[in-house]
mmCIF file of C-alpha atoms in Angstrom:
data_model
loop_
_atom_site.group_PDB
_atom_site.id
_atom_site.type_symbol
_atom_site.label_atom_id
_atom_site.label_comp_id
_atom_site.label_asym_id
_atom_site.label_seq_id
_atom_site.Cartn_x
_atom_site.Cartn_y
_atom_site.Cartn_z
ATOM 1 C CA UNK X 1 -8.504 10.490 -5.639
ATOM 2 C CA UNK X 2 -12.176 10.797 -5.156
ATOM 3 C CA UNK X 3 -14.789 8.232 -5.663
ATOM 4 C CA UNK X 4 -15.343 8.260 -8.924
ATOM 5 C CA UNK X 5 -19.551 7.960 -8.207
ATOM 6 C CA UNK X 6 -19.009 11.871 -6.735
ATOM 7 C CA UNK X 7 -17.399 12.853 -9.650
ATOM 8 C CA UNK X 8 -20.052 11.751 -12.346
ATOM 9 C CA UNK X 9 -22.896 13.233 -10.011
ATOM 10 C CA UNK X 10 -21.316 16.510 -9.786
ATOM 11 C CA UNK X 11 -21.099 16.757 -13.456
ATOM 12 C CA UNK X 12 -24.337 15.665 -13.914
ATOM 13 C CA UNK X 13 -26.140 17.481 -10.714
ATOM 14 C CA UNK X 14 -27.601 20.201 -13.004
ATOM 15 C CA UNK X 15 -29.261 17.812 -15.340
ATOM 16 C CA UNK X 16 -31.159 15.561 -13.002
ATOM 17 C CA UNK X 17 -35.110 15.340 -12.161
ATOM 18 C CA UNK X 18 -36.482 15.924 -8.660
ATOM 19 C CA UNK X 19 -36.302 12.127 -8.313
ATOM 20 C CA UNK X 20 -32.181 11.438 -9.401
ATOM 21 C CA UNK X 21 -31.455 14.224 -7.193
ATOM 22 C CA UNK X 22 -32.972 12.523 -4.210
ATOM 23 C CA UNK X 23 -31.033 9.333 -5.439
ATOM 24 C CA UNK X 24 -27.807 11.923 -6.108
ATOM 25 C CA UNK X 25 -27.655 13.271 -2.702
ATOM 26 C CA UNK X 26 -28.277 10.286 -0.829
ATOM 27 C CA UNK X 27 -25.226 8.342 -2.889
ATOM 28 C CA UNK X 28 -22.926 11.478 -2.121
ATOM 29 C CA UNK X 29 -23.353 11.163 0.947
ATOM 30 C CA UNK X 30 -23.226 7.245 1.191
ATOM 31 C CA UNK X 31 -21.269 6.661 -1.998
ATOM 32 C CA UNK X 32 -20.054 2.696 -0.363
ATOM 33 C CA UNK X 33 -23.977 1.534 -0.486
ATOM 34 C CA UNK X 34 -23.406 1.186 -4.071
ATOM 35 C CA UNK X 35 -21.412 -1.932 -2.733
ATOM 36 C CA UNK X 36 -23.215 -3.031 -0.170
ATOM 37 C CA UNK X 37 -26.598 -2.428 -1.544
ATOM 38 C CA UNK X 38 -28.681 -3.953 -4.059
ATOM 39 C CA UNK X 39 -30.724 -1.794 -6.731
ATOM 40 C CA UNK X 40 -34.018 -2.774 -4.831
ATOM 41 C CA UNK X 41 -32.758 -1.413 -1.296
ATOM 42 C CA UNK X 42 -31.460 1.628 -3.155
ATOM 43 C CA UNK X 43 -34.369 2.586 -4.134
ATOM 44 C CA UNK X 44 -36.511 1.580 -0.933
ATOM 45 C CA UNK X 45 -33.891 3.793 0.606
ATOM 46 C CA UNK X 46 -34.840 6.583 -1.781
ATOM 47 C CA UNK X 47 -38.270 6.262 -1.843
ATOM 48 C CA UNK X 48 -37.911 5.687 -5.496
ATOM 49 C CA UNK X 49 -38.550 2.957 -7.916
ATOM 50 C CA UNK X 50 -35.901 0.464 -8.918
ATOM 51 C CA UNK X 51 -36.234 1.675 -12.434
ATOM 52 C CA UNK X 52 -35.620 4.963 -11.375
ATOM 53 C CA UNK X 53 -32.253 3.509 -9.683
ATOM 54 C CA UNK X 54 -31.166 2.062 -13.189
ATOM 55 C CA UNK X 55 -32.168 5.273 -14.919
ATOM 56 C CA UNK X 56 -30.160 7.142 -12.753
ATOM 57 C CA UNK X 57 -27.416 4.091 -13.207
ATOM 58 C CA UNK X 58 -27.255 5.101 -17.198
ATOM 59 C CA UNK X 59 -27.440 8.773 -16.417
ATOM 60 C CA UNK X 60 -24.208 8.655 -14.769
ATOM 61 C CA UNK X 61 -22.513 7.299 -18.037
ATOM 62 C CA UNK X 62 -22.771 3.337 -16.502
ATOM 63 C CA UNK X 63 -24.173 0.296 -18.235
ATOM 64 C CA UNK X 64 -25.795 -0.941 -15.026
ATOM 65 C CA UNK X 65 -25.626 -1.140 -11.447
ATOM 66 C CA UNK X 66 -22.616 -4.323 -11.597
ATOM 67 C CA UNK X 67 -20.640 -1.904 -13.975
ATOM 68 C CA UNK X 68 -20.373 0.885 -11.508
ATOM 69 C CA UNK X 69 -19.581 -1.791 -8.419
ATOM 70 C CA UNK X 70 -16.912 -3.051 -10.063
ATOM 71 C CA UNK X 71 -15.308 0.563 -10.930
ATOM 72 C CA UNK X 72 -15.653 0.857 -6.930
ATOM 73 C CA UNK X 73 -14.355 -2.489 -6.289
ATOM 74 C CA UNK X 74 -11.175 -1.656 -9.110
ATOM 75 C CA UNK X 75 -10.525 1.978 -7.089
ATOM 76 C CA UNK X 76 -10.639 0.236 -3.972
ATOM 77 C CA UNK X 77 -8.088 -2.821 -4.903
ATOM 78 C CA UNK X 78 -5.933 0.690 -5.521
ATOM 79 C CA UNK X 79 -6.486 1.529 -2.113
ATOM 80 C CA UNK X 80 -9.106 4.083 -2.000
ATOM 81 C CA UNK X 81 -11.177 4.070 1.596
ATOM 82 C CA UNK X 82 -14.347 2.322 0.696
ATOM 83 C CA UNK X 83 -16.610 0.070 2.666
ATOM 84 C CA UNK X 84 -17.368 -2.818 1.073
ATOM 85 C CA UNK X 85 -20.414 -4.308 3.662
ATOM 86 C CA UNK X 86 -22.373 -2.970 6.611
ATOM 87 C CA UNK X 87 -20.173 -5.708 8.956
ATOM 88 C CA UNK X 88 -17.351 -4.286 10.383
ATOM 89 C CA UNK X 89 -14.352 -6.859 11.796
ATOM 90 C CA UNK X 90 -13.792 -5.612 15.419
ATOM 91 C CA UNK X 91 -11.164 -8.089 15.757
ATOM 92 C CA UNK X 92 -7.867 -8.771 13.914
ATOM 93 C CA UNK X 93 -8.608 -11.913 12.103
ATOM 94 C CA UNK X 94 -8.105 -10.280 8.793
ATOM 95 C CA UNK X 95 -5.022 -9.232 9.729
ATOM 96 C CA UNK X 96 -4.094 -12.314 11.375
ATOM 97 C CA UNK X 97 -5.742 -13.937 7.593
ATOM 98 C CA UNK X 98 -3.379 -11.824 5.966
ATOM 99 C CA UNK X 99 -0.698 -12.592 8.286
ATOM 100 C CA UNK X 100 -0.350 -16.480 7.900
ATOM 101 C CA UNK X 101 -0.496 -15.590 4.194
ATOM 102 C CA UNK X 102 2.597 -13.292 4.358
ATOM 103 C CA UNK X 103 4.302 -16.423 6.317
ATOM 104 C CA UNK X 104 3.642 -19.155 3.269
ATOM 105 C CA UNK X 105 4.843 -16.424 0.958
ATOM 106 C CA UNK X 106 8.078 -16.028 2.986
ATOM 107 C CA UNK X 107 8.730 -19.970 3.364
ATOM 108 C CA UNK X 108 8.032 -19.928 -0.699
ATOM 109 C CA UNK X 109 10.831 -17.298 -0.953
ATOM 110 C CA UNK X 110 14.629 -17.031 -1.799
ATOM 111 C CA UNK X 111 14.763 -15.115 2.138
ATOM 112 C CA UNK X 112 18.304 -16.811 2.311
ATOM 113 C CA UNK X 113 19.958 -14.380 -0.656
ATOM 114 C CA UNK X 114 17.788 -11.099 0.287
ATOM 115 C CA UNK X 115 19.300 -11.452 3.654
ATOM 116 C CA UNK X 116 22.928 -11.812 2.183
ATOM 117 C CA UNK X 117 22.220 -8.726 0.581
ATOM 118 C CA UNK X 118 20.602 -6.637 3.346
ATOM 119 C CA UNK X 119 23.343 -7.866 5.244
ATOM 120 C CA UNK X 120 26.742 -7.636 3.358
ATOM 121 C CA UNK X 121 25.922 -4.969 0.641
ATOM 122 C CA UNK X 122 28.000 -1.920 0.894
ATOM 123 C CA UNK X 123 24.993 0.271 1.557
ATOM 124 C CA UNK X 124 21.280 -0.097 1.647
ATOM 125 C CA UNK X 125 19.019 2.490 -0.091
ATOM 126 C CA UNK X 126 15.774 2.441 0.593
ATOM 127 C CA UNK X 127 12.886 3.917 -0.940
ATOM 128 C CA UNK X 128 8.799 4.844 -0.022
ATOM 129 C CA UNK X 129 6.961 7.307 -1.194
ATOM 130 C CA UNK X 130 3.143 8.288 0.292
ATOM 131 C CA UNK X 131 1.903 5.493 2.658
ATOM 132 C CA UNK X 132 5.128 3.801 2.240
ATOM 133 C CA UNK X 133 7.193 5.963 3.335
ATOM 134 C CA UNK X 134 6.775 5.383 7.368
ATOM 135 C CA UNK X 135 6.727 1.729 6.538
ATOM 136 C CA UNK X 136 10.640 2.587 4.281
ATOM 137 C CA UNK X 137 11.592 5.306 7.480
ATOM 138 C CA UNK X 138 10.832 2.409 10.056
ATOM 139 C CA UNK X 139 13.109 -0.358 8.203
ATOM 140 C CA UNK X 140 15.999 1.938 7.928
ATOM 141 C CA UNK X 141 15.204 2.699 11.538
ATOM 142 C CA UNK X 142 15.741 -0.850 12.465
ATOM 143 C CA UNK X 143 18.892 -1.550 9.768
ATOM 144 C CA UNK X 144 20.575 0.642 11.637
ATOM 145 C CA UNK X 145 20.480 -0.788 15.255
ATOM 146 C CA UNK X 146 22.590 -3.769 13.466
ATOM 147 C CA UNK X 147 25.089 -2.227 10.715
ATOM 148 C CA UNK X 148 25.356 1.510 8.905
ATOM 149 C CA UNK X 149 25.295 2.476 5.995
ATOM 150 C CA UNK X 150 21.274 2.423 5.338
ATOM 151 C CA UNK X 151 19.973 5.561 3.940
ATOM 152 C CA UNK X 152 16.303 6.783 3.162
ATOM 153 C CA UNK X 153 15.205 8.255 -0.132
ATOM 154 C CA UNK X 154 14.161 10.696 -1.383
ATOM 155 C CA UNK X 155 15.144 13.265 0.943
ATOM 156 C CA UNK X 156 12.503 15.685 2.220
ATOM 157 C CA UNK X 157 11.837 18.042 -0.911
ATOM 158 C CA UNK X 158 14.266 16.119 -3.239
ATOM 159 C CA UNK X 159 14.191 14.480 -6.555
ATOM 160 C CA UNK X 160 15.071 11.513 -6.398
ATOM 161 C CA UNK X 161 17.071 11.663 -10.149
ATOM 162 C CA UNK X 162 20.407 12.045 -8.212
ATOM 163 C CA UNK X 163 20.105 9.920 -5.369
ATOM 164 C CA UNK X 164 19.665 7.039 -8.115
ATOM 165 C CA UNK X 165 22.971 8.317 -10.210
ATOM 166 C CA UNK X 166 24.816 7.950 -7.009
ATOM 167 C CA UNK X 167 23.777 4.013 -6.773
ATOM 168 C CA UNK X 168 27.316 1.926 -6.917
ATOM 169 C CA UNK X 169 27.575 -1.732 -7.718
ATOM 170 C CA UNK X 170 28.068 -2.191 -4.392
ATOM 171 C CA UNK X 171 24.649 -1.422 -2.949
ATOM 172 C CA UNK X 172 21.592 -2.810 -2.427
ATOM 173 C CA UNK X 173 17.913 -0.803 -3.308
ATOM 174 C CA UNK X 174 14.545 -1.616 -1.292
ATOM 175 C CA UNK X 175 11.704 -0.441 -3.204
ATOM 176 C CA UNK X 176 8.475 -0.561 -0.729
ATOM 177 C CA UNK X 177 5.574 0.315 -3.192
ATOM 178 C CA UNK X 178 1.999 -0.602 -1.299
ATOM 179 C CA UNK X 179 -1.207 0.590 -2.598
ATOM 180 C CA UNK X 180 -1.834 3.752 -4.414
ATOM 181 C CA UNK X 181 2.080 4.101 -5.861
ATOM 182 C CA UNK X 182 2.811 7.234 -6.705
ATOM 183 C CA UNK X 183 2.823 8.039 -11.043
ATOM 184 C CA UNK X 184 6.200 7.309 -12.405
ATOM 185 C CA UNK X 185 6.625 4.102 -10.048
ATOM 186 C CA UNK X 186 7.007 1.714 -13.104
ATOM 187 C CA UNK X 187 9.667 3.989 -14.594
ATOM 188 C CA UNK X 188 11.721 4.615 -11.069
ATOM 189 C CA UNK X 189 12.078 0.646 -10.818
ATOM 190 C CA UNK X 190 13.126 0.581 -14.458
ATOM 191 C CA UNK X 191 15.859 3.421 -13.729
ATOM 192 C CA UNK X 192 17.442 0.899 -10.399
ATOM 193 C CA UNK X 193 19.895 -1.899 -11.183
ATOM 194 C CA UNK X 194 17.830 -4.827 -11.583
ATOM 195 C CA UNK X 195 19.761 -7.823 -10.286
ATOM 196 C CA UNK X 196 20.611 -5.272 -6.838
ATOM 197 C CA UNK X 197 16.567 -4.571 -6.641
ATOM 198 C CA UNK X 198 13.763 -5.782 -3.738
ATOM 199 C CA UNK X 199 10.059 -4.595 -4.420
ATOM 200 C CA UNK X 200 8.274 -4.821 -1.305
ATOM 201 C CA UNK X 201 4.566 -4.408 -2.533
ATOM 202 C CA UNK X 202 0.811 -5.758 -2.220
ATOM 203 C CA UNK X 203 -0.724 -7.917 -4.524
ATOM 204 C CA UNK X 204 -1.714 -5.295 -6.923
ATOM 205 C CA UNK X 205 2.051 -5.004 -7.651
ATOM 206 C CA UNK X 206 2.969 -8.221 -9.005
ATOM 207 C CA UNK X 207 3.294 -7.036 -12.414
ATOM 208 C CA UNK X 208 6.366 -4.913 -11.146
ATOM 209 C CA UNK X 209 7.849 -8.184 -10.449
ATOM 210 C CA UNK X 210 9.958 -8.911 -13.624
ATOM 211 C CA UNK X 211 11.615 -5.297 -13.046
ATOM 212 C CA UNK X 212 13.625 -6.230 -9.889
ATOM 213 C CA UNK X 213 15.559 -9.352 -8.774
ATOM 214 C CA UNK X 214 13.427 -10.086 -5.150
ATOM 215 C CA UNK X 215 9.925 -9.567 -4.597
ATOM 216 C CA UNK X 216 7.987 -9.698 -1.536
ATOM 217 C CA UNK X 217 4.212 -9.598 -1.377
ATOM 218 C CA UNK X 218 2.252 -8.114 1.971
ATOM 219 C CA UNK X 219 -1.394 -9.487 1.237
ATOM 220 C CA UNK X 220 -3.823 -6.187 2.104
ATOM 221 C CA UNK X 221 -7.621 -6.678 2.445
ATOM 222 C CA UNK X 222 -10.198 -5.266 1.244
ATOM 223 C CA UNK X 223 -12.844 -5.832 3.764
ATOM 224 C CA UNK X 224 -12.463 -2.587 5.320
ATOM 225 C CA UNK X 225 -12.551 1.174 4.083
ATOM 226 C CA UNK X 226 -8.912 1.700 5.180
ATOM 227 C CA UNK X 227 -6.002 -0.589 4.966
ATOM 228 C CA UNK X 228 -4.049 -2.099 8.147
ATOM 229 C CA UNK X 229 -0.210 -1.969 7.628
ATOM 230 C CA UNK X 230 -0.104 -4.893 10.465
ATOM 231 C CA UNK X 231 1.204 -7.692 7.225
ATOM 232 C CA UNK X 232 4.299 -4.734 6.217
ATOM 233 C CA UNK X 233 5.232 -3.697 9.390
ATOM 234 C CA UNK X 234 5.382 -7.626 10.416
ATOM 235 C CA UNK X 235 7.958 -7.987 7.653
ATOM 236 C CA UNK X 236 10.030 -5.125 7.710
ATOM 237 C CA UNK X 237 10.366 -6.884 11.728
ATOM 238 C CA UNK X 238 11.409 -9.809 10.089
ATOM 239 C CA UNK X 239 13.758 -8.860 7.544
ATOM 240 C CA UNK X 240 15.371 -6.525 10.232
ATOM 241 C CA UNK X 241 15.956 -9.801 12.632
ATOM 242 C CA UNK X 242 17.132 -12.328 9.937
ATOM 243 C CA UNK X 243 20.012 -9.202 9.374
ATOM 244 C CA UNK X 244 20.380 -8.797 12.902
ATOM 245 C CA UNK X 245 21.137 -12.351 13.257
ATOM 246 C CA UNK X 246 22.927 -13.091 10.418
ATOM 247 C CA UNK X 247 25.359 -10.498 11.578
ATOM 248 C CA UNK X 248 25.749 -11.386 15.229
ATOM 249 C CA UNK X 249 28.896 -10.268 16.788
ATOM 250 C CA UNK X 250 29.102 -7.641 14.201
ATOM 251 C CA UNK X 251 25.523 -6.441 14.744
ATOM 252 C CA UNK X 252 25.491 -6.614 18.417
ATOM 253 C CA UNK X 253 28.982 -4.434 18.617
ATOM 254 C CA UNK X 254 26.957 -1.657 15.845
ATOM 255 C CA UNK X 255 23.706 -1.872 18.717
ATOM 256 C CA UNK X 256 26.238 -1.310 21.393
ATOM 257 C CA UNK X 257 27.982 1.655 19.149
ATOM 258 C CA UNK X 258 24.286 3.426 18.892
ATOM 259 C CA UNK X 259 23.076 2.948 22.131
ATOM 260 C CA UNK X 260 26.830 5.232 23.352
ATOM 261 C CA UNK X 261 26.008 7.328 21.214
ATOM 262 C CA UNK X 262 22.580 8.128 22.221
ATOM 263 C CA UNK X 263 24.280 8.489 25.831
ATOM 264 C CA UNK X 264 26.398 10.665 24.911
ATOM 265 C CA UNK X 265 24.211 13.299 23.138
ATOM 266 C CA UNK X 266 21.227 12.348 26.124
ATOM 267 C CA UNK X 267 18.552 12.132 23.187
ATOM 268 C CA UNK X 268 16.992 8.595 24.812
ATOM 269 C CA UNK X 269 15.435 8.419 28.083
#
């Protein structure tokens, strides 16, 4: 999705005075000052007048200046790139921030039956689609080092229609949903058995949370223009261990099984 300040000054482009189009090109090009600007610095920036700014503002189709911000600020929560200040962290405290989060979330969590059930169900399906999808690929990646049975859906150029059919009262479906979900997401939890169900999402998808039995919540900020999967991948590690462990003997003998295997066929150095 664009920003939706590029779309309303493309339609608009035609119909603008020497003036809004100096105000036009310098937002296309710098669409994010509209956050991290006021309407005064816009305009000192344009050489224009702040009336001008708020002229142009209403042009566009917006009440005001705090009306278009927060239609940034809403596409952003979705996960849109978009700089929200001039600072940028060069550090990792917001990801350490979101980290310590993730950790009173856990400890507030019923970990002790979603690790029964990554553990002992008959098999794991796991879904991602977009973003997601590495983050689903890499916790089937590391399910597998400690017992089989874990598969990844959809396959590569597949509906997913059948894979769900297929689903037996045995198994257990991980639905990892972060940011920017793909249409349709609401009705694919709504197809899964409920009760068998863990949503893996940010905090934009709490209201998926009555639709599935477990739900986990990876904290994302939104102090930069692009999201850090640090928080996800950090849980997907966990989840993996607290299986791993919970197996033991039966997990280590499934690593030892792999690691033959990869021998065998010479695929590891």
């Amino acid at each position: 999705m664009t920003n939706p300040i590029t779309e309303r000054i493309a339609q608009h482009y035609s119909e603008l005075t020497q003036g809004n189009r100096r105000l036009a090109d310098y937002l296309l090009v710098n669409p994010d000052k509209i956050l991290m600007l006021s309407t005064n610095e816009i305009a000192e920036a344009c050489d224009v007048s702040k009336a001008s700014v708020s002229r142009f503002i209403r042009k566009l189709g917006y009440q005001d200046h705090i009306s278009l911000r927060n239609e940034l600020l809403e596409e952003r929560d979705k996960g849109t790139p978009m700089a929200l200040s001039n600072e940028v962290e060069v550090d990792f405290s917001s990801e350490i921030r979101a980290l310590e989060s993730l950790l009173d979330h856990i400890q507030e969590s019923d970990m002790g039956a979603i690790t029964e059930r990554l553990s002992h169900s008959a098999r794991i399906k796991i879904i991602g689609y977009r973003n997601s999808y590495p983050v689903a690929m890499h916790f089937r990646q590391q399910l597998v080092q400690g017992r089989p049975g874990v598969e990844l859906l959809p396959l590569p150029g597949q509906t997913i229609g059948e894979d769900i059919a297929s689903i037996g009262e045995d198994d257990f479906v991980v639905v990892i949903g972060i940011r920017r979900r793909v249409k349709g997401f609401e009705s694919l939890l709504s197809a899964l058995p409920q009760q068998r169900t863990l949503l893996i999402t940010d905090q934009t998808g709490l209201k998926f949370k009555p639709l599935v039995a477990h739900t986990l919540i990876c904290p994302m900020s939104n102090s930069s223009p692009l999201d850090s999967y640090a928080v996800p991948m950090a849980l997907i590690s966990y989840l993996s261990n607290r299986v791993f462990n919970h197996l033991g003997k039966q997990a280590v003998e499934n690593t030892e099984f792999v690691a033959q295997t990869y021998t065998q066929l010479g695929e590891i150095e």
